[in-house]
N, CA, C and O atoms as a printed pandas DataFrame, in Angstrom:
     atom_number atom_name residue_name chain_id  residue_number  x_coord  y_coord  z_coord
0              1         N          UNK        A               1   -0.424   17.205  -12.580
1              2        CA          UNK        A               1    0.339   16.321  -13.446
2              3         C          UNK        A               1   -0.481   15.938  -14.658
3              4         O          UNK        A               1   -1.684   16.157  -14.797
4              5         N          UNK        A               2    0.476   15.224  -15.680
5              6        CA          UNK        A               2   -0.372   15.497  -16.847
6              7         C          UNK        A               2   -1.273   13.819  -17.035
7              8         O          UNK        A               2   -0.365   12.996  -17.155
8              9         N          UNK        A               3   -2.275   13.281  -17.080
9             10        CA          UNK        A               3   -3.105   12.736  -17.409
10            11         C          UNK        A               3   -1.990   11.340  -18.218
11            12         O          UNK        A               3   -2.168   10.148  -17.968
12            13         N          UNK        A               4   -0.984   11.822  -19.100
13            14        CA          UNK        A               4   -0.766   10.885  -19.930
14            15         C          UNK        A               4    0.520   10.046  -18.735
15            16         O          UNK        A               4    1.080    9.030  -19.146
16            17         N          UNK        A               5    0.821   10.525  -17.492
17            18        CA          UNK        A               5    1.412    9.627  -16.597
18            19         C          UNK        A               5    0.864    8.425  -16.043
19            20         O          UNK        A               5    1.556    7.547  -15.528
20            21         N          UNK        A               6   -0.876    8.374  -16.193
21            22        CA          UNK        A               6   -1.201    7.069  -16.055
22            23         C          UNK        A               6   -1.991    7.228  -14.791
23            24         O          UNK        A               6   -1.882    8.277  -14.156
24            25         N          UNK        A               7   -2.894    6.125  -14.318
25            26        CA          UNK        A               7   -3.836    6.312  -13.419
26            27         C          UNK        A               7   -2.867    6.839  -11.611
27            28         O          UNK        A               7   -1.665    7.102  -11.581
28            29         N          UNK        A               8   -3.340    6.851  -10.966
29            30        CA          UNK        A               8   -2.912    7.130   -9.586
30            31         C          UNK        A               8   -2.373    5.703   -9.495
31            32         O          UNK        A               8   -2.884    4.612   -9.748
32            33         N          UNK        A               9   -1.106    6.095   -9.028
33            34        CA          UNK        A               9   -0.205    4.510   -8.552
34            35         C          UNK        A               9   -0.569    4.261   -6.892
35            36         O          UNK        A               9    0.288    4.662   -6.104
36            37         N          UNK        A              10   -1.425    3.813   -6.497
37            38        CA          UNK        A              10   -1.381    3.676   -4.481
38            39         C          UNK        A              10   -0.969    2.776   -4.328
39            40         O          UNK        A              10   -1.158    1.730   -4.950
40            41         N          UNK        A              11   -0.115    3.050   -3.203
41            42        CA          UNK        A              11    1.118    1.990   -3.050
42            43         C          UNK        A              11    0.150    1.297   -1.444
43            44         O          UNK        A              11   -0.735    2.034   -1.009
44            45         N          UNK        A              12    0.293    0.543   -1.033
45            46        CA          UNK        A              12   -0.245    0.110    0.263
46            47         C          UNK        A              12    0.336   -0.043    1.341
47            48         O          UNK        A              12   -0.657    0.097    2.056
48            49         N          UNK        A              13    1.308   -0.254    2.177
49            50        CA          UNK        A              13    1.938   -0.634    3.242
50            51         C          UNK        A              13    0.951   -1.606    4.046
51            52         O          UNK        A              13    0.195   -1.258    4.953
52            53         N          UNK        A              14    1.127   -3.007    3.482
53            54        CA          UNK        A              14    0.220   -3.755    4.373
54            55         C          UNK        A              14   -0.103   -4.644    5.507
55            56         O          UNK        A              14   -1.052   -5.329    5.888
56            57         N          UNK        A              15    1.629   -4.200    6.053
57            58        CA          UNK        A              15    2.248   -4.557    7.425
58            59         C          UNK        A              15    1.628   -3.539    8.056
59            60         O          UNK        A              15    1.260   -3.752    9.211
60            61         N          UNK        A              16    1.416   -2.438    7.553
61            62        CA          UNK        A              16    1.161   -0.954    8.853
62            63         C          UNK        A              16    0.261   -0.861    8.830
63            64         O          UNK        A              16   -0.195   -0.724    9.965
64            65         N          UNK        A              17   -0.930   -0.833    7.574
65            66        CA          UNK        A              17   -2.599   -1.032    7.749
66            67         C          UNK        A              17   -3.023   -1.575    8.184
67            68         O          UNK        A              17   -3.706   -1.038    9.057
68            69         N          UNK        A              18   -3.135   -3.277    8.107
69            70        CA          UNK        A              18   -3.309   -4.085    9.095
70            71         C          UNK        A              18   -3.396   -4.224   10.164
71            72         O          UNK        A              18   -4.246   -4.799   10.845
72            73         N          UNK        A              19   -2.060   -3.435   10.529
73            74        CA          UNK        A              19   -1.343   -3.128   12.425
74            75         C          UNK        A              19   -2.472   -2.095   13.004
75            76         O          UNK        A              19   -2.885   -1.859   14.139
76            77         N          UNK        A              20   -2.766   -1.611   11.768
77            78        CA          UNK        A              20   -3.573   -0.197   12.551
78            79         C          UNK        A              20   -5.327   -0.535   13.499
79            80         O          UNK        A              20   -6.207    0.194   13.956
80            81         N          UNK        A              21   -5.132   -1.816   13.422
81            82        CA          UNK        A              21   -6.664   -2.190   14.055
82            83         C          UNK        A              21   -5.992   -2.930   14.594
83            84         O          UNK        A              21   -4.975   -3.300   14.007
84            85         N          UNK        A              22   -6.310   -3.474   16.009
85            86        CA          UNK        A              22   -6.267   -4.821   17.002
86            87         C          UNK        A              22   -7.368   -5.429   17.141
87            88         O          UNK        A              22   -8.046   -5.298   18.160
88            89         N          UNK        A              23   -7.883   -6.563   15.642
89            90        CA          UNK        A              23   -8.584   -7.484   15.360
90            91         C          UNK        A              23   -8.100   -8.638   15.302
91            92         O          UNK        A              23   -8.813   -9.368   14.614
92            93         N          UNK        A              24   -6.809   -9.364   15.896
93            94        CA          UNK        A              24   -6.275  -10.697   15.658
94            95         C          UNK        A              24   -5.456  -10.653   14.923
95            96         O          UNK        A              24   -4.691  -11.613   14.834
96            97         N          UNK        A              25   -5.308   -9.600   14.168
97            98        CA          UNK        A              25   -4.478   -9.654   12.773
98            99         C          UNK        A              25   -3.307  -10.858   13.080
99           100         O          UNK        A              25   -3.226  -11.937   12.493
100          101         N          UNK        A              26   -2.708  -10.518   13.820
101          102        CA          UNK        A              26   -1.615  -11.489   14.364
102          103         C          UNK        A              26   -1.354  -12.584   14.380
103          104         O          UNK        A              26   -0.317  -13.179   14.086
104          105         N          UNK        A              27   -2.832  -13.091   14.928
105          106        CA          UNK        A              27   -2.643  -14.796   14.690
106          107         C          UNK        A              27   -2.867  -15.490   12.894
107          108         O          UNK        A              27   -2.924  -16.684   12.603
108          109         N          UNK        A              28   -2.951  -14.361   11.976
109          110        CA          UNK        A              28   -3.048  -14.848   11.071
110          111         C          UNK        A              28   -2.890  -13.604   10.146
111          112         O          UNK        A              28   -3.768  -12.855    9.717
112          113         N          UNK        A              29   -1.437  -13.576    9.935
113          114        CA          UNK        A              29   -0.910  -12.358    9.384
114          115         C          UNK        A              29   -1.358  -12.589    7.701
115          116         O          UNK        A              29   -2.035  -11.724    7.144
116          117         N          UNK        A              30   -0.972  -13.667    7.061
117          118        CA          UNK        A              30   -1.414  -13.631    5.638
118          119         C          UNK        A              30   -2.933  -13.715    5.256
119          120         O          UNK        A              30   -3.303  -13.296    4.159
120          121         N          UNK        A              31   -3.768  -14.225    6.108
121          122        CA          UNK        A              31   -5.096  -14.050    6.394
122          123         C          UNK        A              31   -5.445  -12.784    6.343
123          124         O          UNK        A              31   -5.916  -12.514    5.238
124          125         N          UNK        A              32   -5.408  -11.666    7.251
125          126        CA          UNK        A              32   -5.145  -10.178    7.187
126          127         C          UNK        A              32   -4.915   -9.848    6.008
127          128         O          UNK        A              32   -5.838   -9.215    5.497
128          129         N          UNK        A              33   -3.972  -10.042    5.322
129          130        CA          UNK        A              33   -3.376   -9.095    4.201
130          131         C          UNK        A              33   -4.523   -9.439    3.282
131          132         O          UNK        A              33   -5.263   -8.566    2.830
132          133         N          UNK        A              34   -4.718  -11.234    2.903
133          134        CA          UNK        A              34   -5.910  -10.886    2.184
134          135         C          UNK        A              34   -6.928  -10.767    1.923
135          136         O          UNK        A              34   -7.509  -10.904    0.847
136          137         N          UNK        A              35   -7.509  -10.293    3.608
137          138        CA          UNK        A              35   -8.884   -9.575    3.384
138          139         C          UNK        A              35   -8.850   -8.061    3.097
139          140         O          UNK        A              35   -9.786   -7.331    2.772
140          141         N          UNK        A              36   -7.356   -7.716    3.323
141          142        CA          UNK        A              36   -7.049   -6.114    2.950
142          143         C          UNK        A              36   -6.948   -5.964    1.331
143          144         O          UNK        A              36   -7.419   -5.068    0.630
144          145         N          UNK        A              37   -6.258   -7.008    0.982
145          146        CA          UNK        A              37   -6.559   -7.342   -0.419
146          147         C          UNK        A              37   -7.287   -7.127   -1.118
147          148         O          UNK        A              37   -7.204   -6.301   -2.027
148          149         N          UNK        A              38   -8.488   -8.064   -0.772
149          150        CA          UNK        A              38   -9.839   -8.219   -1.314
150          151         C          UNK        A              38  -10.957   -6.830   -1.179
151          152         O          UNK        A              38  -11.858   -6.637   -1.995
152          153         N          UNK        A              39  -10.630   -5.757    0.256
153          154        CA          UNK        A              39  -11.423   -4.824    0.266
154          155         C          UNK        A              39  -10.843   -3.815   -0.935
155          156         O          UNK        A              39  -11.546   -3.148   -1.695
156          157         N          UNK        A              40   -9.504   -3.866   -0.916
157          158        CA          UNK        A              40   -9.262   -2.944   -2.062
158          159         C          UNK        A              40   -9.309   -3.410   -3.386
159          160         O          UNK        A              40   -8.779   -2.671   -4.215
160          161         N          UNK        A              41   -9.827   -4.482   -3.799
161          162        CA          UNK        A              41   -9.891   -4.854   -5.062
162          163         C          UNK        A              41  -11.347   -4.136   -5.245
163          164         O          UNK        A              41  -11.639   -3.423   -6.205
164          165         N          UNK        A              42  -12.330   -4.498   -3.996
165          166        CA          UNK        A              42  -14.031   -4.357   -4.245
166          167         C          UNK        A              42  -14.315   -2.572   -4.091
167          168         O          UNK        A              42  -15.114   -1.856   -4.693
168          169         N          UNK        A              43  -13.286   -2.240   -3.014
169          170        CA          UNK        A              43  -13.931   -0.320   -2.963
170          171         C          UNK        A              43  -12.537    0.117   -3.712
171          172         O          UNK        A              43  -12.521    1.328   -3.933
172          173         N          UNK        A              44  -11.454   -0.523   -4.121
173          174        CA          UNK        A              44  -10.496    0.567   -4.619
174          175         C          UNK        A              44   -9.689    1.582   -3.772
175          176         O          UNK        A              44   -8.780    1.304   -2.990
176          177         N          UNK        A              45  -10.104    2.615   -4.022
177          178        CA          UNK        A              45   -9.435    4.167   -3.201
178          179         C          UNK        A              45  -10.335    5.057   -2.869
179          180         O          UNK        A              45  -10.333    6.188   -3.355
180          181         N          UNK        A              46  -11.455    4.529   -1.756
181          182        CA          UNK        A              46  -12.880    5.317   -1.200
182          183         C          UNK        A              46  -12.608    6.950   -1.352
183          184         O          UNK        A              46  -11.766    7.608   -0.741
184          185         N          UNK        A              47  -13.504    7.385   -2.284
185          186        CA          UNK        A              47  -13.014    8.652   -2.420
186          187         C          UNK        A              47  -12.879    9.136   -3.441
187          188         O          UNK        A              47  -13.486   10.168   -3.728
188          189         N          UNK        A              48  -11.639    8.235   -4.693
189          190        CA          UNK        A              48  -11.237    8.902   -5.371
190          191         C          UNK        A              48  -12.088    8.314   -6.545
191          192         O          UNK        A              48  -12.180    7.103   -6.743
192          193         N          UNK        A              49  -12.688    9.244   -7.289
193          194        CA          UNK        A              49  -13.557    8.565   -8.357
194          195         C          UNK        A              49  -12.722    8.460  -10.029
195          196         O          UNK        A              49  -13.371    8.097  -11.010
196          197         N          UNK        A              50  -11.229    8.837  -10.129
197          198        CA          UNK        A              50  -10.670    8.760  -11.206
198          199         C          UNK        A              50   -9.934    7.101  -11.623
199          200         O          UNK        A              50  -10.166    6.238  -10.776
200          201         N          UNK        A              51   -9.287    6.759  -12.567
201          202        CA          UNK        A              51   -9.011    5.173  -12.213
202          203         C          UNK        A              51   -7.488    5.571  -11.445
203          204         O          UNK        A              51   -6.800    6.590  -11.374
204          205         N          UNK        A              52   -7.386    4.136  -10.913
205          206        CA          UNK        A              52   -6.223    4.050   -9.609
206          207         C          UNK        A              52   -5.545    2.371   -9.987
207          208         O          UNK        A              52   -6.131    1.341  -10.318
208          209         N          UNK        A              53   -4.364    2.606   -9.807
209          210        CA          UNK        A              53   -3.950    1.420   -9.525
210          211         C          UNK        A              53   -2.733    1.232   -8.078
211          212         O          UNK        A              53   -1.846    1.882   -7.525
212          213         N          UNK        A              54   -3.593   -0.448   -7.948
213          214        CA          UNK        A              54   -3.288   -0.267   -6.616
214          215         C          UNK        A              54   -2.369   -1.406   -6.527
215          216         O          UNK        A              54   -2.707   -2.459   -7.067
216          217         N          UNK        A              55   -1.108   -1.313   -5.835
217          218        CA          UNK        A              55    0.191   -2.137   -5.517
218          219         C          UNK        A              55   -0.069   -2.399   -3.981
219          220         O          UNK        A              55    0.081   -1.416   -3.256
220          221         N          UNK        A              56   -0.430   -3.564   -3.398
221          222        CA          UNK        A              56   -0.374   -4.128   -1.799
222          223         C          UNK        A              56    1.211   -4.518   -1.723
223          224         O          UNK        A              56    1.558   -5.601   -2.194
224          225         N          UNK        A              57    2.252   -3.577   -1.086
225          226        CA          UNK        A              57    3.167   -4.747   -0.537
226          227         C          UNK        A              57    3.160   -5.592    0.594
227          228         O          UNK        A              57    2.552   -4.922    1.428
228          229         N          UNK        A              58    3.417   -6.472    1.026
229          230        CA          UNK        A              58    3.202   -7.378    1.807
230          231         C          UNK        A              58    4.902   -8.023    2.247
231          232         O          UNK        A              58    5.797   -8.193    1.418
232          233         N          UNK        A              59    4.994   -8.246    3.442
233          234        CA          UNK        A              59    6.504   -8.941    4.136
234          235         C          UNK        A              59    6.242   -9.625    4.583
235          236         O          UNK        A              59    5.021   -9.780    4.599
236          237         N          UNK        A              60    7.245  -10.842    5.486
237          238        CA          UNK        A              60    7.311  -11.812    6.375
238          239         C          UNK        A              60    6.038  -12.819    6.061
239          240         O          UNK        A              60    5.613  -13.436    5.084
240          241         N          UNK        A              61    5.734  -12.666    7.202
241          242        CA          UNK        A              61    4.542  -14.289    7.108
242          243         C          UNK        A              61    3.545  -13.965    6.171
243          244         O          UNK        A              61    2.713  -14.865    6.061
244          245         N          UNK        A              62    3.295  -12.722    5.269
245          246        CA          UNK        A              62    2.342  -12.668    4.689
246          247         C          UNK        A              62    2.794  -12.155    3.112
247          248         O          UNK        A              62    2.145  -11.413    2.375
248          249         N          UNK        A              63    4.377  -12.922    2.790
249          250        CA          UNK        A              63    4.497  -12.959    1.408
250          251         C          UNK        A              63    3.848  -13.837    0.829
251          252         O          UNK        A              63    3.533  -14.755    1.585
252          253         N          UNK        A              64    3.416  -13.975   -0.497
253          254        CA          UNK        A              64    3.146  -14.981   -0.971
254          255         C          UNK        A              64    1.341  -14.890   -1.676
255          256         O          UNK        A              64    0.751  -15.601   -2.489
256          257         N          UNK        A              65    1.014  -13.918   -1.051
257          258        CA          UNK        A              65   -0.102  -13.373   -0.614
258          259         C          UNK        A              65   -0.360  -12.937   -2.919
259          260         O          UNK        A              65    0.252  -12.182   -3.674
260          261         N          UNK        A              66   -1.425  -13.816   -3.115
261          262        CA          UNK        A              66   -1.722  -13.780   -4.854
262          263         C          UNK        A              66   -2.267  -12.727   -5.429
263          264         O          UNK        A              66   -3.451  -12.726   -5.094
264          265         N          UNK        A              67   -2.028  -11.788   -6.147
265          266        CA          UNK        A              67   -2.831  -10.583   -6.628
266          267         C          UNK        A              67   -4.313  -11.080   -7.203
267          268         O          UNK        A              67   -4.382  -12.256   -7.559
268          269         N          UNK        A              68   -5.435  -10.295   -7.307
269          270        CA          UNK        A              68   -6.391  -10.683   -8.231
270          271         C          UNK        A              68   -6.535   -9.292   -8.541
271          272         O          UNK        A              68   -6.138   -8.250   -8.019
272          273         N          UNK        A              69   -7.292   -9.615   -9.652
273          274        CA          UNK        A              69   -7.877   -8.403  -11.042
274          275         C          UNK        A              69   -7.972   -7.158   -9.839
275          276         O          UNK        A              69   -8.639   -7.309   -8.815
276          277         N          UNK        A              70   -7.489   -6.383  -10.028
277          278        CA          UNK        A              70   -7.156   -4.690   -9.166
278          279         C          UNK        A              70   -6.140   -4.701   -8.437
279          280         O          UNK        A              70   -5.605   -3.594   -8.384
280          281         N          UNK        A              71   -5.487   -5.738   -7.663
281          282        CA          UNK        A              71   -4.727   -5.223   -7.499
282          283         C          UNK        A              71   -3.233   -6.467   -7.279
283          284         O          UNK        A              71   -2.924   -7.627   -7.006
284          285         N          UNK        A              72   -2.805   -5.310   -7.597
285          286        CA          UNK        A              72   -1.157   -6.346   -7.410
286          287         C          UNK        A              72   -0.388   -6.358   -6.173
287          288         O          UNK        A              72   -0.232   -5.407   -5.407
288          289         N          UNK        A              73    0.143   -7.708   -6.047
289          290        CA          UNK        A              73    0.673   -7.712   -4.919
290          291         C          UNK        A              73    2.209   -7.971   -5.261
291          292         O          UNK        A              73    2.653   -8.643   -6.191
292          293         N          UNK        A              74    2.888   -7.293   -4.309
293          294        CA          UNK        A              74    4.240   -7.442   -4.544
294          295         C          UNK        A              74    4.932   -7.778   -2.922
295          296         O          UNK        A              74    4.804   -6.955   -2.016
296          297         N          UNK        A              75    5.565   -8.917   -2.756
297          298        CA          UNK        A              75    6.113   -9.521   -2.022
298          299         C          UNK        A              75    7.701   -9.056   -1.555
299          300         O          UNK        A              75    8.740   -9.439   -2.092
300          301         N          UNK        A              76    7.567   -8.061   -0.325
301          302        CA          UNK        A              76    9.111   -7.668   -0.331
302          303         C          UNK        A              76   10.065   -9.282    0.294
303          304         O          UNK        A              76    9.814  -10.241    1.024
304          305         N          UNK        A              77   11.333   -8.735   -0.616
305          306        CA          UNK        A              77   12.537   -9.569    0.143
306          307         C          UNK        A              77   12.712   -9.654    1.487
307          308         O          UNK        A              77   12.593  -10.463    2.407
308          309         N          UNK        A              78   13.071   -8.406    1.252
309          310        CA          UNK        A              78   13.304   -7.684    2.939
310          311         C          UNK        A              78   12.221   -6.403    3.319
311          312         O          UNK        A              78   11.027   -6.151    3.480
312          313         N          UNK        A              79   13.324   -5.915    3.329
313          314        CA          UNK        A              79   12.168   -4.821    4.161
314          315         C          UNK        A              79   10.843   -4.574    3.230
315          316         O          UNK        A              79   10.742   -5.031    2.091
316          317         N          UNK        A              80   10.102   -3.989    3.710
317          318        CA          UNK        A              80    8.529   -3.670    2.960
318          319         C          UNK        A              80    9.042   -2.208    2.793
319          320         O          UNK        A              80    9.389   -1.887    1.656
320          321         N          UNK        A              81    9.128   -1.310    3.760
321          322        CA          UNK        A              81    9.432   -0.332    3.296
322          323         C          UNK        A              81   10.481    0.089    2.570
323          324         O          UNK        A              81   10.349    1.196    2.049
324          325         N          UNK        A              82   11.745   -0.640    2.347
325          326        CA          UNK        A              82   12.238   -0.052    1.316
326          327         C          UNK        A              82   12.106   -0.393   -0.386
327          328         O          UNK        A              82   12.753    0.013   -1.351
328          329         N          UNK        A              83   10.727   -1.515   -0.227
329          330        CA          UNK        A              83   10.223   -2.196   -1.439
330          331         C          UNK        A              83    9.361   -1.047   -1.785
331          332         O          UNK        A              83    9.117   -0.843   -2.974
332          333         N          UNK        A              84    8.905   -0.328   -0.933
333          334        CA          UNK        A              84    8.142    0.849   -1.148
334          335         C          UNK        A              84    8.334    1.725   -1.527
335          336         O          UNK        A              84    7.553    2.375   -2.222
336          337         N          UNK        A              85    9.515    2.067   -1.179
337          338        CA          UNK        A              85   10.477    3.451   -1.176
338          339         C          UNK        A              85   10.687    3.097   -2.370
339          340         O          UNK        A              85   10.037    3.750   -3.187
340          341         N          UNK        A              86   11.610    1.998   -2.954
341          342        CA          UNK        A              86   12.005    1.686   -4.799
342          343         C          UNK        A              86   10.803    1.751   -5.611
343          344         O          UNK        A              86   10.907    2.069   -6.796
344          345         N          UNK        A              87    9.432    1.427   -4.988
345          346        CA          UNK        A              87    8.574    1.507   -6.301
346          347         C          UNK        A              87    8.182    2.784   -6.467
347          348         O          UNK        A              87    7.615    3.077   -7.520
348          349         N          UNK        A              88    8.390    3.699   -5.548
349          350        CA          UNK        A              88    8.171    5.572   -5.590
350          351         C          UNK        A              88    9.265    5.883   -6.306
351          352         O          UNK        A              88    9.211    6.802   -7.123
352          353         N          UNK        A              89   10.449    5.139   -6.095
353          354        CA          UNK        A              89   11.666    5.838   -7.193
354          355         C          UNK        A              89   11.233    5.218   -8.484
355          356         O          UNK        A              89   11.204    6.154   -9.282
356          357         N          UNK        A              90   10.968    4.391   -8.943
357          358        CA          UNK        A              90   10.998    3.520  -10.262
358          359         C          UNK        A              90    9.728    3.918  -10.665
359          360         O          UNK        A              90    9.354    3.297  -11.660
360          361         N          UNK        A              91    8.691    4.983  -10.114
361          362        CA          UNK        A              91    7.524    5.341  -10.612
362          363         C          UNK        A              91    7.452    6.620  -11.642
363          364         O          UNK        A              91    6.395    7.046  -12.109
364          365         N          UNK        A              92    8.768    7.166  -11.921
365          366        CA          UNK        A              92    9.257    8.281  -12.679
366          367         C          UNK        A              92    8.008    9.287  -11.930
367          368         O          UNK        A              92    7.750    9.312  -10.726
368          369         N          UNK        A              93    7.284   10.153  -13.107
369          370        CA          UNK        A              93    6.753   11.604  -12.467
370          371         C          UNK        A              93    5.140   11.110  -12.357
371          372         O          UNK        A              93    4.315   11.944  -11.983
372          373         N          UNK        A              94    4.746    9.865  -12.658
373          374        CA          UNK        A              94    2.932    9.822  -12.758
374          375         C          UNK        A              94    3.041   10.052  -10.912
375          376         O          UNK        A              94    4.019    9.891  -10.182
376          377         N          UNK        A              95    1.595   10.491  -10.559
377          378        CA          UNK        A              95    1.004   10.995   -9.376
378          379         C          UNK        A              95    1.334    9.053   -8.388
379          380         O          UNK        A              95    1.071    7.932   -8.825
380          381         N          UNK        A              96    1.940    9.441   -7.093
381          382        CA          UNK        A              96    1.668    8.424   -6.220
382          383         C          UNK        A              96    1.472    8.771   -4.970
383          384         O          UNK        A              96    1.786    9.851   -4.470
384          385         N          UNK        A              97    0.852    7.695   -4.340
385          386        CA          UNK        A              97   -0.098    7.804   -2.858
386          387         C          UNK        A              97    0.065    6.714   -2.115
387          388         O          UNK        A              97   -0.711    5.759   -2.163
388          389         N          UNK        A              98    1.120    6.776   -1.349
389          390        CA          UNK        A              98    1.613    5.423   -0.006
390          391         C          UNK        A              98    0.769    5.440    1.226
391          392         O          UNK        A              98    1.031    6.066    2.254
392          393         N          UNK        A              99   -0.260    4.694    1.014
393          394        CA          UNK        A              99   -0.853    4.478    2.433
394          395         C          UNK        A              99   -0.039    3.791    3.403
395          396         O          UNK        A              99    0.181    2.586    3.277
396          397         N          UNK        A             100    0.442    4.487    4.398
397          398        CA          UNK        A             100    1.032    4.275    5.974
398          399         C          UNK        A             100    0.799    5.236    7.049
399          400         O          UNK        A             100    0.807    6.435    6.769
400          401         N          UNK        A             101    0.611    4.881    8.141
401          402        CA          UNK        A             101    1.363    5.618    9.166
402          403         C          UNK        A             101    2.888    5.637    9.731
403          404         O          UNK        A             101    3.297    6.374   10.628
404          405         N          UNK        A             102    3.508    4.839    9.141
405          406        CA          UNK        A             102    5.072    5.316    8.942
406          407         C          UNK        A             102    5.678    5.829    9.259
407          408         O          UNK        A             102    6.725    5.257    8.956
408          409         N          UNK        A             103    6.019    7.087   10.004
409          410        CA          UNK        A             103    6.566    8.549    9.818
410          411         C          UNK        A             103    7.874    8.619    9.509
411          412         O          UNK        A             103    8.290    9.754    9.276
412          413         N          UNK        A             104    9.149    7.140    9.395
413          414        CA          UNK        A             104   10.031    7.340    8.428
414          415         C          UNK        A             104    9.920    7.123    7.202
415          416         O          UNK        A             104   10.653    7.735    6.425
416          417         N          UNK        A             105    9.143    6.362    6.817
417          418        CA          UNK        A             105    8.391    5.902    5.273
418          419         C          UNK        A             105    7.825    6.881    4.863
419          420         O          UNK        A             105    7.996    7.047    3.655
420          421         N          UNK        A             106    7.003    7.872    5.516
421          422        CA          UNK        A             106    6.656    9.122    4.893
422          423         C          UNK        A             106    7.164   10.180    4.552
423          424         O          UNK        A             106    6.985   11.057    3.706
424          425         N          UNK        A             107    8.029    9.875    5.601
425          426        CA          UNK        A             107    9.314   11.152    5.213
426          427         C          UNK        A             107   10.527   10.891    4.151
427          428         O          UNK        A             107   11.416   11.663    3.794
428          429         N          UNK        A             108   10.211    9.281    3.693
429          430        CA          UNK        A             108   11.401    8.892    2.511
430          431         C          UNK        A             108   10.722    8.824    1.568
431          432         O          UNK        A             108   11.394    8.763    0.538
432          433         N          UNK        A             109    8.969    8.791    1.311
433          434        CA          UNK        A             109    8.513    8.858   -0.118
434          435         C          UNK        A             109    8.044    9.975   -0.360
435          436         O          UNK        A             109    7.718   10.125   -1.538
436          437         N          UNK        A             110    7.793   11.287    0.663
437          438        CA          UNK        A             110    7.636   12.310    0.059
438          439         C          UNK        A             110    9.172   13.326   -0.311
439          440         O          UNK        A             110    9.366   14.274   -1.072
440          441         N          UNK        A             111    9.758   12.823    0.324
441          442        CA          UNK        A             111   11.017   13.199   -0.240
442          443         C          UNK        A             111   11.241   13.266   -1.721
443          444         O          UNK        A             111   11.596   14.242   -2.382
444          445         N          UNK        A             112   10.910   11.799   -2.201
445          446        CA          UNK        A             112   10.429   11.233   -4.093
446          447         C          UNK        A             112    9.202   11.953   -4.302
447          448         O          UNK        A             112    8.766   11.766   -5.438
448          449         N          UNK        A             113    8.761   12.428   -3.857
449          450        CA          UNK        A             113    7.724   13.635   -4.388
450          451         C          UNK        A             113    6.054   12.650   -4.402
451          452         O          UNK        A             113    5.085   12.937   -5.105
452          453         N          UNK        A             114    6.116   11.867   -3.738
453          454        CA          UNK        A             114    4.592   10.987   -3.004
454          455         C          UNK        A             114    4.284   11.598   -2.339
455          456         O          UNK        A             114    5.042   12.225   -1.598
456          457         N          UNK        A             115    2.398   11.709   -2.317
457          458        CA          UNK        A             115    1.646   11.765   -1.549
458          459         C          UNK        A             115    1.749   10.827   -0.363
459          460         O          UNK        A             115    2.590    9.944   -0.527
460          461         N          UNK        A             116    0.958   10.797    1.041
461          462        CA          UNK        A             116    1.052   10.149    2.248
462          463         C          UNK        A             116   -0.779   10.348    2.356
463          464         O          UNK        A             116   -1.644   11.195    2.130
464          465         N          UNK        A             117   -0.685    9.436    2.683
465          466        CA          UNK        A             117   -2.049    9.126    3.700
466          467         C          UNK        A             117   -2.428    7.992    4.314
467          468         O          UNK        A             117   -2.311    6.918    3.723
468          469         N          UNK        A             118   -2.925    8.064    5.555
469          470        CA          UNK        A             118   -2.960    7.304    6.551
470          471         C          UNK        A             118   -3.856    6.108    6.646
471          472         O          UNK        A             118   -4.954    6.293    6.120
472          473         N          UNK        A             119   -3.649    4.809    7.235
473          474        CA          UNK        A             119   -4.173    3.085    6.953
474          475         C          UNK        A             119   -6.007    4.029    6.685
475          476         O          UNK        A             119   -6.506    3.934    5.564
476          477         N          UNK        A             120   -6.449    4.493    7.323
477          478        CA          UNK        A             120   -8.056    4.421    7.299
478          479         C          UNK        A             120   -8.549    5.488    6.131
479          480         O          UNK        A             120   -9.650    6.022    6.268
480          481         N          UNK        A             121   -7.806    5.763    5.096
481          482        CA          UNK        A             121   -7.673    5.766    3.796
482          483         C          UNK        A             121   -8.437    4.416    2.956
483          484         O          UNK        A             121   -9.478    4.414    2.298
484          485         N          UNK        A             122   -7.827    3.703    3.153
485          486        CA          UNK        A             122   -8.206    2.491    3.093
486          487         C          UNK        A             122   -8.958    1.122    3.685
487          488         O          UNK        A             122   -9.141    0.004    3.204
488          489         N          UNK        A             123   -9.362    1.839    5.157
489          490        CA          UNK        A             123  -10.120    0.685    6.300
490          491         C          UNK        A             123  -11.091    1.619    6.191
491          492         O          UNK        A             123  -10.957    2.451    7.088
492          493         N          UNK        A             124  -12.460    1.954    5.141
493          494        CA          UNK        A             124  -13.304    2.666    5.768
494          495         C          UNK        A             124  -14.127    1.548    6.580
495          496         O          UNK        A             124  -15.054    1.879    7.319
């Protein structure tokens, strides 16, 4: 893709990353999100050395959850994944990358022509 589409859009799923470790997350779901937050503001997208921008969505007990400088947070209504699914449609042709394990979420954003890769993408 061509360069002038703009940095890598990574989308986060941060109901399913979270889920993907059994550290307590639970008893303190918005707590969770923003230490998931905060690791991706400080390492980004381990790996990728080009610039990235990174979208955390976040649902239920852990809307509300404040963006800082890297990354934005976007608070679904309802579902998270279909807040996900609309920002892969509304992303026209620049390159995107939905971290989940999902496997209907993966199969509805690569459909929109997204990359997939899995929570420890992001939990190194």
């Amino acid at each position: 893709m061509d360069d002038d589409d703009g940095p890598l859009l990574v989308i986060v799923d941060a109901a399913n990353v979270v889920g993907s470790v059994p550290d307590g997350w639970w008893r303190d779901r918005r707590g969770a999100a923003e230490r998931l937050r905060d690791r991706l503001a400080a390492d980004g997208l381990p790996g990728h050395s080009g610039p990235v921008e990174v979208v955390l969505v976040v649902e239920g007990a852990a809307r509300g959850v404040a963006p800082v400088p890297g990354v934005r947070v976007e608070s679904a209504s309802g579902s998270g994944d279909d807040h996900i699914v609309g920002l892969v449609a509304r992303s026209g042709d620049r390159r995107r990358l939905v971290v989940t394990a999902d496997r209907e979420l993966r199969r509805r954003v690569t459909a929109l022509g997204a990359e997939v890769a899995g929570p420890r993408t992001v939990r190194a």
